[in-house]
Tab-separated table of C-alpha atoms and ligand atoms in Angstrom:
chain	number	residue	atom	x	y	z
A	1	MET	CA	-167.484	12.147	1.077
A	2	PHE	CA	-167.614	15.711	-0.147
A	3	GLY	CA	-166.399	18.614	1.922
A	4	ALA	CA	-164.885	19.110	5.326
A	5	SER	CA	-165.986	16.788	8.082
A	6	GLU	CA	-165.164	18.973	11.069
A	7	GLU	CA	-167.968	20.521	13.056
A	8	GLU	CA	-168.061	24.268	12.875
A	9	GLY	CA	-169.909	26.747	14.969
A	10	PRO	CA	-169.821	30.392	15.950
A	11	ASP	CA	-166.926	29.674	18.338
A	12	MET	CA	-164.873	27.876	15.751
A	13	PRO	CA	-164.614	29.931	12.611
A	14	ALA	CA	-162.840	28.009	9.872
A	15	ASN	CA	-160.794	29.760	7.265
A	16	LYS	CA	-161.590	28.406	3.865
A	17	LYS	CA	-159.115	29.262	1.147
A	18	LEU	CA	-160.980	30.653	-1.796
A	19	LEU	CA	-159.378	31.824	-5.033
A	20	VAL	CA	-161.540	34.244	-7.000
A	21	LEU	CA	-160.861	34.457	-10.744
A	22	ALA	CA	-163.416	36.937	-12.034
A	23	GLY	CA	-162.085	37.111	-15.605
A	24	ASP	CA	-163.564	39.309	-18.322
A	25	GLY	CA	-166.780	40.955	-19.470
A	26	ILE	CA	-169.620	40.438	-16.994
A	27	GLY	CA	-167.398	38.092	-14.917
A	28	PRO	CA	-166.263	40.817	-12.489
A	29	GLU	CA	-169.824	42.203	-12.255
A	30	VAL	CA	-171.483	38.932	-11.278
A	31	VAL	CA	-168.578	37.885	-9.048
A	32	GLY	CA	-168.871	41.293	-7.350
A	33	GLN	CA	-172.410	40.440	-6.215
A	34	VAL	CA	-171.242	37.059	-4.888
A	35	ARG	CA	-168.477	38.809	-2.931
A	36	ARG	CA	-171.208	40.767	-1.142
A	37	VAL	CA	-172.878	37.475	-0.155
A	38	VAL	CA	-169.517	36.094	1.000
A	39	ASP	CA	-169.127	39.178	3.226
A	40	TRP	CA	-172.637	38.612	4.520
A	41	MET	CA	-171.749	34.980	5.371
A	42	ASP	CA	-168.706	36.216	7.224
A	43	ARG	CA	-170.738	38.708	9.274
A	44	ARG	CA	-173.919	36.781	9.855
A	45	ARG	CA	-172.986	33.080	9.710
A	46	HIS	CA	-169.485	33.292	11.185
A	47	VAL	CA	-167.969	31.637	8.144
A	48	SER	CA	-164.627	33.151	7.291
A	49	PHE	CA	-163.209	32.853	3.832
A	50	ASP	CA	-159.565	33.520	3.207
A	51	ILE	CA	-159.931	35.168	-0.199
A	52	ALA	CA	-157.230	35.601	-2.821
A	53	GLU	CA	-157.819	37.096	-6.250
A	54	GLY	CA	-156.146	36.310	-9.547
A	55	LEU	CA	-156.299	37.206	-13.198
A	56	VAL	CA	-157.510	34.839	-15.898
A	57	GLY	CA	-158.466	35.084	-19.559
A	58	GLY	CA	-158.179	38.431	-21.334
A	59	ALA	CA	-157.384	40.245	-18.078
A	60	ALA	CA	-154.342	37.974	-17.593
A	61	ILE	CA	-153.312	38.390	-21.233
A	62	ASP	CA	-153.359	42.181	-20.834
A	63	ALA	CA	-151.277	42.013	-17.652
A	64	HIS	CA	-148.934	39.089	-18.339
A	65	GLY	CA	-149.314	38.103	-21.991
A	66	LEU	CA	-150.805	34.718	-21.020
A	67	PRO	CA	-154.397	33.638	-20.207
A	68	LEU	CA	-153.201	31.853	-17.034
A	69	THR	CA	-149.822	32.221	-15.347
A	70	ASP	CA	-148.072	29.383	-13.497
A	71	GLU	CA	-148.437	31.397	-10.270
A	72	THR	CA	-152.207	31.655	-10.644
A	73	LEU	CA	-152.406	27.947	-11.443
A	74	ALA	CA	-150.370	27.172	-8.301
A	75	ASP	CA	-152.750	29.372	-6.270
A	76	ALA	CA	-155.717	27.451	-7.707
A	77	VAL	CA	-154.185	24.103	-6.768
A	78	ALA	CA	-153.407	25.376	-3.255
A	79	SER	CA	-156.930	26.724	-2.662
A	80	ASP	CA	-159.886	24.835	-1.187
A	81	ALA	CA	-162.063	26.038	-4.067
A	82	VAL	CA	-161.911	28.352	-7.070
A	83	LEU	CA	-164.765	30.719	-7.888
A	84	PHE	CA	-164.568	31.488	-11.595
A	85	GLY	CA	-166.428	34.230	-13.489
A	86	SER	CA	-166.133	34.133	-17.274
A	87	VAL	CA	-163.488	34.773	-19.895
A	88	GLY	CA	-163.251	36.083	-23.428
A	89	GLY	CA	-164.351	38.992	-25.556
A	90	PRO	CA	-163.851	40.649	-28.941
A	91	LYS	CA	-160.623	42.325	-27.818
A	92	TRP	CA	-158.763	38.990	-27.768
A	93	GLU	CA	-160.559	37.130	-30.565
A	94	THR	CA	-157.800	37.615	-33.142
A	95	LEU	CA	-155.035	36.172	-30.942
A	96	PRO	CA	-153.551	32.781	-31.889
A	97	PHE	CA	-155.666	29.850	-30.667
A	98	ASP	CA	-153.225	28.712	-27.961
A	99	VAL	CA	-153.144	32.067	-26.139
A	100	GLN	CA	-156.852	32.913	-26.352
A	101	PRO	CA	-158.652	33.682	-23.074
A	102	GLU	CA	-160.536	30.342	-23.043
A	103	ARG	CA	-157.211	28.474	-22.907
A	104	GLY	CA	-156.840	29.771	-19.348
A	105	LEU	CA	-159.973	27.916	-18.265
A	106	LEU	CA	-159.057	24.780	-20.216
A	107	ARG	CA	-155.612	24.736	-18.618
A	108	LEU	CA	-157.122	25.065	-15.146
A	109	ARG	CA	-159.485	22.140	-15.806
A	110	LYS	CA	-156.690	19.998	-17.219
A	111	GLU	CA	-153.970	20.740	-14.659
A	112	MET	CA	-156.375	20.412	-11.734
A	113	ASP	CA	-157.656	17.160	-13.306
A	114	LEU	CA	-161.264	18.222	-12.819
A	115	PHE	CA	-162.872	15.045	-14.121
A	116	ALA	CA	-166.362	15.426	-12.671
A	117	ASN	CA	-168.557	18.152	-14.098
A	118	LEU	CA	-171.794	18.798	-12.201
A	119	ARG	CA	-174.551	20.630	-14.019
A	120	PRO	CA	-177.766	20.906	-12.039
A	121	ALA	CA	-180.994	21.636	-13.886
A	122	ILE	CA	-183.307	23.282	-11.388
A	123	VAL	CA	-186.521	25.024	-12.284
A	124	PHE	CA	-187.532	27.690	-9.807
A	125	ASP	CA	-191.295	27.795	-9.670
A	126	ALA	CA	-191.379	31.479	-10.544
A	127	LEU	CA	-189.518	30.792	-13.803
A	128	ALA	CA	-191.335	27.633	-14.887
A	129	ASP	CA	-193.042	29.479	-17.744
A	130	ALA	CA	-189.627	30.382	-19.258
A	131	SER	CA	-188.963	26.701	-19.990
A	132	SER	CA	-189.363	25.320	-23.482
A	133	LEU	CA	-191.563	22.601	-21.945
A	134	LYS	CA	-195.000	22.878	-20.367
A	135	ARG	CA	-195.067	24.161	-16.785
A	136	GLU	CA	-196.410	20.888	-15.331
A	137	LEU	CA	-193.497	18.924	-16.825
A	138	VAL	CA	-190.777	21.135	-15.328
A	139	SER	CA	-192.255	22.806	-12.262
A	140	GLY	CA	-190.164	21.692	-9.268
A	141	LEU	CA	-187.566	20.017	-11.496
A	142	ASP	CA	-184.287	19.335	-9.699
A	143	ILE	CA	-181.912	16.994	-11.504
A	144	MET	CA	-178.132	16.734	-11.638
A	145	ILE	CA	-176.200	15.806	-14.750
A	146	LEU	CA	-172.759	14.472	-13.906
A	147	ARG	CA	-170.484	14.485	-16.951
A	148	GLU	CA	-167.057	12.861	-17.091
A	149	LEU	CA	-164.884	15.744	-18.251
A	150	THR	CA	-161.298	14.641	-18.866
A	151	GLY	CA	-161.594	11.383	-20.820
A	152	GLY	CA	-163.537	9.790	-23.637
A	153	ILE	CA	-163.742	10.691	-27.282
A	154	TYR	CA	-162.589	14.327	-26.906
A	155	PHE	CA	-159.166	13.142	-25.740
A	156	GLY	CA	-158.825	9.559	-27.083
A	157	GLU	CA	-156.070	8.486	-29.488
A	158	PRO	CA	-155.800	7.937	-32.383
A	159	ARG	CA	-157.358	11.137	-33.597
A	160	GLY	CA	-156.942	13.366	-36.613
A	161	ILE	CA	-157.748	13.708	-40.280
A	162	GLU	CA	-155.947	11.419	-42.697
A	163	ASP	CA	-155.554	12.039	-46.397
A	164	LEU	CA	-156.221	8.793	-48.198
A	165	GLY	CA	-155.491	10.266	-51.633
A	166	ASN	CA	-157.783	10.864	-54.580
A	167	GLY	CA	-159.628	13.559	-52.624
A	168	VAL	CA	-160.702	11.095	-49.912
A	169	ARG	CA	-160.045	11.924	-46.290
A	170	ARG	CA	-160.716	10.006	-43.075
A	171	GLY	CA	-161.638	11.782	-39.832
A	172	ILE	CA	-160.904	9.824	-36.648
A	173	ASN	CA	-161.746	10.225	-32.983
A	174	THR	CA	-161.582	7.420	-30.470
A	175	GLN	CA	-163.781	6.743	-27.463
A	176	VAL	CA	-161.501	5.403	-24.716
A	177	TYR	CA	-162.186	4.847	-21.026
A	178	THR	CA	-160.257	2.879	-18.429
A	179	THR	CA	-161.795	1.226	-15.390
A	180	PRO	CA	-160.343	3.777	-12.907
A	181	GLU	CA	-161.790	6.648	-14.978
A	182	VAL	CA	-165.261	5.106	-14.915
A	183	GLU	CA	-165.038	4.125	-11.259
A	184	ARG	CA	-164.073	7.565	-9.989
A	185	VAL	CA	-166.880	9.380	-11.756
A	186	ALA	CA	-169.349	6.667	-10.733
A	187	ARG	CA	-168.343	7.136	-7.091
A	188	VAL	CA	-168.988	10.888	-7.362
A	189	GLY	CA	-172.407	10.088	-8.815
A	190	PHE	CA	-173.344	7.734	-5.987
A	191	GLU	CA	-172.077	10.162	-3.343
A	192	LEU	CA	-174.116	12.960	-4.918
A	193	ALA	CA	-177.198	10.768	-4.988
A	194	ARG	CA	-176.857	10.019	-1.278
A	195	LYS	CA	-177.146	13.764	-0.627
A	196	ARG	CA	-180.198	14.035	-2.886
A	197	SER	CA	-182.953	11.504	-3.675
A	198	ASN	CA	-180.598	8.503	-3.706
A	199	ARG	CA	-181.107	7.536	-7.347
A	200	VAL	CA	-178.530	7.234	-10.139
A	201	MET	CA	-179.197	6.725	-13.835
A	202	SER	CA	-176.030	5.628	-15.643
A	203	VAL	CA	-176.134	6.514	-19.334
A	204	GLU	CA	-174.137	5.062	-22.265
A	205	LYS	CA	-174.747	3.183	-25.481
A	206	ALA	CA	-173.887	-0.365	-24.449
A	207	ASN	CA	-176.073	-1.628	-27.298
A	208	VAL	CA	-173.570	-0.443	-29.933
A	209	MET	CA	-170.299	0.502	-28.162
A	210	GLU	CA	-167.876	-1.782	-26.302
A	211	SER	CA	-166.767	1.173	-24.175
A	212	GLY	CA	-170.437	1.465	-23.183
A	213	VAL	CA	-170.597	-2.209	-22.179
A	214	MET	CA	-167.540	-1.698	-19.984
A	215	TRP	CA	-168.951	1.543	-18.556
A	216	ARG	CA	-172.183	-0.222	-17.580
A	217	GLU	CA	-170.395	-3.186	-15.976
A	218	ASP	CA	-167.955	-0.990	-14.042
A	219	VAL	CA	-170.678	1.323	-12.726
A	220	GLN	CA	-172.776	-1.689	-11.683
A	221	ARG	CA	-169.797	-3.255	-9.860
A	222	ILE	CA	-168.965	-0.060	-7.924
A	223	HIS	CA	-172.620	0.142	-6.989
A	224	ASP	CA	-172.816	-3.464	-5.771
A	225	GLU	CA	-169.552	-3.283	-3.834
A	226	GLU	CA	-169.718	0.212	-2.344
A	227	PHE	CA	-173.142	1.814	-2.764
A	228	PRO	CA	-175.797	-0.925	-2.570
A	229	ASP	CA	-178.097	1.495	-0.701
A	230	VAL	CA	-178.366	3.771	-3.782
A	231	GLU	CA	-180.929	2.936	-6.460
A	232	LEU	CA	-179.116	2.369	-9.789
A	233	ALA	CA	-180.577	1.977	-13.265
A	234	HIS	CA	-179.032	2.106	-16.755
A	235	MET	CA	-180.283	3.836	-19.889
A	236	TYR	CA	-179.087	4.270	-23.466
A	237	ALA	CA	-178.085	7.848	-24.255
A	238	ASP	CA	-180.577	8.326	-27.093
A	239	ASN	CA	-183.438	7.196	-24.873
A	240	CYS	CA	-182.161	9.503	-22.116
A	241	ALA	CA	-182.298	12.501	-24.484
A	242	MET	CA	-185.900	11.596	-25.280
A	243	GLN	CA	-186.840	11.025	-21.625
A	244	LEU	CA	-185.318	14.380	-20.642
A	245	VAL	CA	-187.866	16.202	-22.766
A	246	ARG	CA	-190.713	13.714	-22.180
A	247	ASN	CA	-190.600	13.406	-18.400
A	248	PRO	CA	-187.486	15.051	-16.884
A	249	LYS	CA	-188.680	14.696	-13.295
A	250	GLN	CA	-188.108	10.898	-13.430
A	251	PHE	CA	-184.358	11.557	-12.939
A	252	ASP	CA	-182.284	12.435	-9.883
A	253	VAL	CA	-178.557	12.036	-10.776
A	254	ILE	CA	-177.573	11.168	-14.340
A	255	VAL	CA	-173.969	9.989	-14.690
A	256	THR	CA	-172.513	9.777	-18.153
A	257	ASP	CA	-169.402	10.157	-20.292
A	258	ASN	CA	-167.851	13.280	-21.787
A	259	LEU	CA	-169.614	13.256	-25.164
A	260	PHE	CA	-173.094	12.228	-24.032
A	261	GLY	CA	-172.781	14.531	-21.011
A	262	ASP	CA	-171.985	17.462	-23.266
A	263	LEU	CA	-175.209	16.936	-25.207
A	264	LEU	CA	-177.494	15.890	-22.371
A	265	SER	CA	-176.438	18.729	-20.040
A	266	ASP	CA	-177.196	21.342	-22.705
A	267	CYS	CA	-180.525	19.694	-23.354
A	268	ALA	CA	-181.348	19.708	-19.621
A	269	ALA	CA	-180.178	23.315	-19.322
A	270	MET	CA	-182.818	24.437	-21.773
A	271	LEU	CA	-185.521	22.928	-19.583
A	272	THR	CA	-184.733	25.651	-17.072
A	273	GLY	CA	-185.124	28.579	-19.445
A	274	SER	CA	-182.212	30.972	-18.966
A	275	LEU	CA	-178.443	31.008	-19.338
A	276	GLY	CA	-178.209	33.560	-16.537
A	277	MET	CA	-179.536	30.980	-14.051
A	278	LEU	CA	-177.238	28.003	-14.686
A	279	PRO	CA	-174.448	27.139	-12.238
A	280	SER	CA	-171.845	24.387	-12.521
A	281	ALA	CA	-169.092	22.713	-10.557
A	282	SER	CA	-166.044	20.742	-11.638
A	283	LEU	CA	-164.380	18.436	-9.132
A	284	GLY	CA	-161.052	16.627	-9.065
A	285	ALA	CA	-159.924	13.461	-7.331
A	286	GLU	CA	-160.154	13.129	-3.573
A	287	ASP	CA	-156.821	13.206	-1.772
A	288	PRO	CA	-156.780	9.843	0.067
A	289	THR	CA	-155.140	11.266	3.200
A	290	THR	CA	-156.785	14.676	3.591
A	291	GLY	CA	-160.083	13.965	1.817
A	292	ARG	CA	-159.641	17.271	0.013
A	293	ARG	CA	-160.793	17.668	-3.586
A	294	LEU	CA	-159.669	20.340	-6.032
A	295	SER	CA	-162.710	22.174	-7.309
A	296	LEU	CA	-163.817	25.006	-9.550
A	297	TYR	CA	-167.243	26.624	-9.606
A	298	GLU	CA	-168.478	28.704	-12.530
A	299	PRO	CA	-171.649	29.803	-14.259
A	300	VAL	CA	-172.431	28.104	-17.563
A	301	HIS	CA	-172.684	31.443	-19.375
A	302	GLY	CA	-169.801	33.332	-20.991
A	303	SER	CA	-168.571	36.895	-20.636
A	304	ALA	CA	-171.569	38.427	-22.473
A	305	PRO	CA	-169.645	41.278	-24.156
A	306	ASP	CA	-172.942	42.693	-25.472
A	307	ILE	CA	-174.004	43.779	-21.962
A	308	ALA	CA	-170.630	43.959	-20.165
A	309	GLY	CA	-170.004	47.118	-18.148
A	310	GLU	CA	-173.694	48.060	-18.075
A	311	ASP	CA	-174.670	46.540	-14.714
A	312	ARG	CA	-177.350	44.500	-16.474
A	313	ALA	CA	-176.082	40.926	-16.071
A	314	ASN	CA	-177.954	38.346	-14.048
A	315	PRO	CA	-175.673	37.420	-11.119
A	316	LEU	CA	-177.747	34.403	-10.027
A	317	ALA	CA	-175.840	31.716	-12.005
A	318	GLU	CA	-172.642	32.877	-10.290
A	319	LEU	CA	-174.394	33.008	-6.933
A	320	LEU	CA	-175.832	29.506	-7.388
A	321	SER	CA	-172.315	28.321	-8.315
A	322	PHE	CA	-171.144	29.721	-4.974
A	323	SER	CA	-173.980	27.874	-3.262
A	324	MET	CA	-172.765	24.644	-4.925
A	325	MET	CA	-169.317	25.416	-3.515
A	326	LEU	CA	-170.749	25.687	-0.007
A	327	ARG	CA	-172.534	22.359	-0.467
A	328	TYR	CA	-169.929	20.259	-2.249
A	329	SER	CA	-166.548	21.661	-1.194
A	330	PHE	CA	-167.355	22.785	2.344
A	331	ASP	CA	-170.224	20.512	3.375
A	332	MET	CA	-172.227	23.593	4.390
A	333	GLY	CA	-175.608	22.369	3.199
A	334	GLU	CA	-177.558	24.630	5.552
A	335	ASP	CA	-175.838	27.769	4.260
A	336	ALA	CA	-176.268	26.595	0.671
A	337	ASP	CA	-179.996	26.066	1.358
A	338	LEU	CA	-180.152	29.600	2.719
A	339	VAL	CA	-178.642	31.071	-0.464
A	340	ASP	CA	-180.876	28.931	-2.695
A	341	GLY	CA	-183.902	29.906	-0.620
A	342	ALA	CA	-183.061	33.611	-0.912
A	343	VAL	CA	-182.772	33.259	-4.705
A	344	GLU	CA	-186.091	31.423	-4.898
A	345	ASN	CA	-187.905	34.030	-2.788
A	346	VAL	CA	-186.425	36.967	-4.684
A	347	LEU	CA	-187.589	35.448	-7.983
A	348	ALA	CA	-191.011	34.716	-6.513
A	349	SER	CA	-191.317	38.359	-5.459
A	350	GLY	CA	-190.979	39.358	-9.116
A	351	VAL	CA	-187.512	40.922	-8.912
A	352	ARG	CA	-185.838	39.991	-12.209
A	353	THR	CA	-182.883	41.057	-14.317
A	354	ALA	CA	-183.609	41.740	-18.002
A	355	ASP	CA	-182.813	38.197	-19.224
A	356	ILE	CA	-185.592	36.669	-17.093
A	357	ALA	CA	-187.933	39.670	-16.776
A	358	GLU	CA	-191.656	39.220	-17.162
A	359	PRO	CA	-193.224	41.158	-20.032
A	360	GLY	CA	-194.388	44.586	-18.901
A	361	ARG	CA	-192.319	44.595	-15.697
A	362	GLN	CA	-189.288	46.793	-15.186
A	363	PRO	CA	-186.085	44.713	-14.929
A	364	VAL	CA	-183.558	45.439	-12.182
A	365	SER	CA	-179.796	45.902	-12.524
A	366	CYS	CA	-177.149	43.351	-11.554
A	367	SER	CA	-176.359	45.237	-8.347
A	368	ALA	CA	-180.056	45.712	-7.503
A	369	MET	CA	-180.465	41.932	-7.795
A	370	GLY	CA	-177.548	41.651	-5.342
A	371	ASP	CA	-179.354	44.089	-3.010
A	372	ALA	CA	-182.543	42.019	-3.195
A	373	VAL	CA	-180.708	38.760	-2.400
A	374	LEU	CA	-178.946	40.347	0.584
A	375	ALA	CA	-182.203	41.773	1.915
A	376	GLU	CA	-183.809	38.343	1.602
A	377	LEU	CA	-180.844	36.677	3.324
A	378	ASP	CA	-181.267	39.163	6.182
A	379	ARG	CA	-184.954	38.302	6.392
A	380	LEU	CA	-184.401	34.521	6.291
A	381	ALA	CA	-181.629	34.637	8.883
A	382	ALA	CA	-183.469	37.008	11.258
B	1	NAD	P1	-172.461	34.269	-23.564
B	1	NAD	O1	-172.915	33.239	-22.606
B	1	NAD	O2	-171.411	35.209	-23.105
B	1	NAD	O3	-173.713	35.161	-24.041
B	1	NAD	C1	-174.824	34.622	-24.788
B	1	NAD	C2	-176.031	35.569	-24.611
B	1	NAD	O4	-176.571	35.386	-23.294
B	1	NAD	C3	-175.683	37.053	-24.719
B	1	NAD	O5	-176.750	37.723	-25.344
B	1	NAD	C4	-175.537	37.516	-23.300
B	1	NAD	O6	-175.851	38.880	-23.092
B	1	NAD	C5	-176.541	36.606	-22.577
B	1	NAD	N1	-176.090	36.319	-21.214
B	1	NAD	C6	-175.102	35.470	-20.850
B	1	NAD	N2	-174.953	35.480	-19.520
B	1	NAD	C7	-175.861	36.345	-19.037
B	1	NAD	C8	-176.166	36.797	-17.732
B	1	NAD	N3	-175.538	36.348	-16.641
B	1	NAD	N4	-177.138	37.722	-17.594
B	1	NAD	C9	-177.809	38.185	-18.664
B	1	NAD	N5	-177.553	37.800	-19.921
B	1	NAD	C10	-176.580	36.887	-20.117
B	1	NAD	O7	-171.983	33.478	-24.880
B	1	NAD	P2	-171.300	34.041	-26.229
B	1	NAD	O8	-171.924	35.337	-26.597
B	1	NAD	O9	-171.346	32.904	-27.146
B	1	NAD	O10	-169.768	34.298	-25.843
B	1	NAD	C11	-169.242	35.549	-25.430
B	1	NAD	C12	-167.797	35.374	-24.988
B	1	NAD	O11	-167.774	34.508	-23.840
B	1	NAD	C13	-166.925	34.688	-26.038
B	1	NAD	O12	-165.637	35.285	-25.994
B	1	NAD	C14	-166.876	33.252	-25.598
B	1	NAD	O13	-165.727	32.596	-26.053
B	1	NAD	C15	-166.888	33.419	-24.095
B	1	NAD	N6	-167.383	32.252	-23.347
B	1	NAD	C16	-166.758	32.014	-22.171
B	1	NAD	C17	-167.223	30.982	-21.367
B	1	NAD	C18	-166.550	30.776	-20.032
B	1	NAD	O14	-165.842	31.668	-19.572
B	1	NAD	N7	-166.760	29.647	-19.387
B	1	NAD	C19	-168.322	30.210	-21.735
B	1	NAD	C20	-168.972	30.512	-22.952
B	1	NAD	C21	-168.492	31.550	-23.752
């Protein structure tokens, strides 16, 4: 199960330990708008967050000479969830590879063993025309791509480039998965499906890869033994790419490996139209005694140096990442629905930042978008 199981009400405020790592560029701007919603939750929904802040990326390099200190990593591991902004920017681009801002995020993912990467592709009705597909194909789309994030061909050994002499080289990467790696991501997929439309599509290339045959068999076994109530089907990755642009609404949860997930989640992201609207979550293993999972929530976009400091960024991807946190780390589905509903209504009312603005309509600033979401939350909760 995801999230806390205890019942909470106005009389029993629970302190949830949240580490905020805003990072660089537009990170602090979009996180700033989410902090306003967190304060609203505290006031209006009696949900208390115990918030700590830390430095990551370029901000941490400037302060400590490293993109992530051991202390910040320890804080992340000790927190119930991490809310991450974005890292990077021209100021740090010339640094050696192993101390660049992005290494801070990669280290967090690795040390927290965040193996399950959740990338929802949701099309808000008001933005359906921004999709690269026809409105009728994407309107109402709500699918979840679950990508295995810590195994597979990006990490497998042997790897490298060999010199075979006579100007011939050989480039090698190896696709490797073990049964426990497949089982744990499959379980996350089935648990997610139970909270959604109860359908999982497992995706590999069992027709040409032994690791795909094993993936398919292991997912099927976990299904039969532990999740027989969930509808499971299997699909080859190339067909899945085609189906995603032919008829994306046929899917609910897609569970797949690191490489195919990388490609398919980007493909699905484009169905929704804008980088400023895409949230994500990365989850670690469940502690068998406490049921707690390490987790990190972040928008898909980067630090957007071209608009940083101008109060122009779209804060909704960060806000939707926070809503995923409420749903998956804290089991607060009702509050997550409230945030999602406020976002949907604000978009429907025509309030848009520049990246999603309709032609001929004046875009609003990042903070004005925050104002609009708060006003809508007030209205919905009245
Ligand atoms: P980017 O996502 O930062 O920006 C791409 C384009 O989308 C830019 O034109 C930007 O203005 C726009 N954009 C992005 N987010 C937006 C938002 N919320 N609202 C409005 N417009 C938005 O990608 P990039 O330009 O390739 O990278 C910039 C920096 O970010 C680089 O240093 C890169 O390494 C870093 N980066 C970090 C992460 C991360 O922190 N997870 C992810 C990707 C890139």
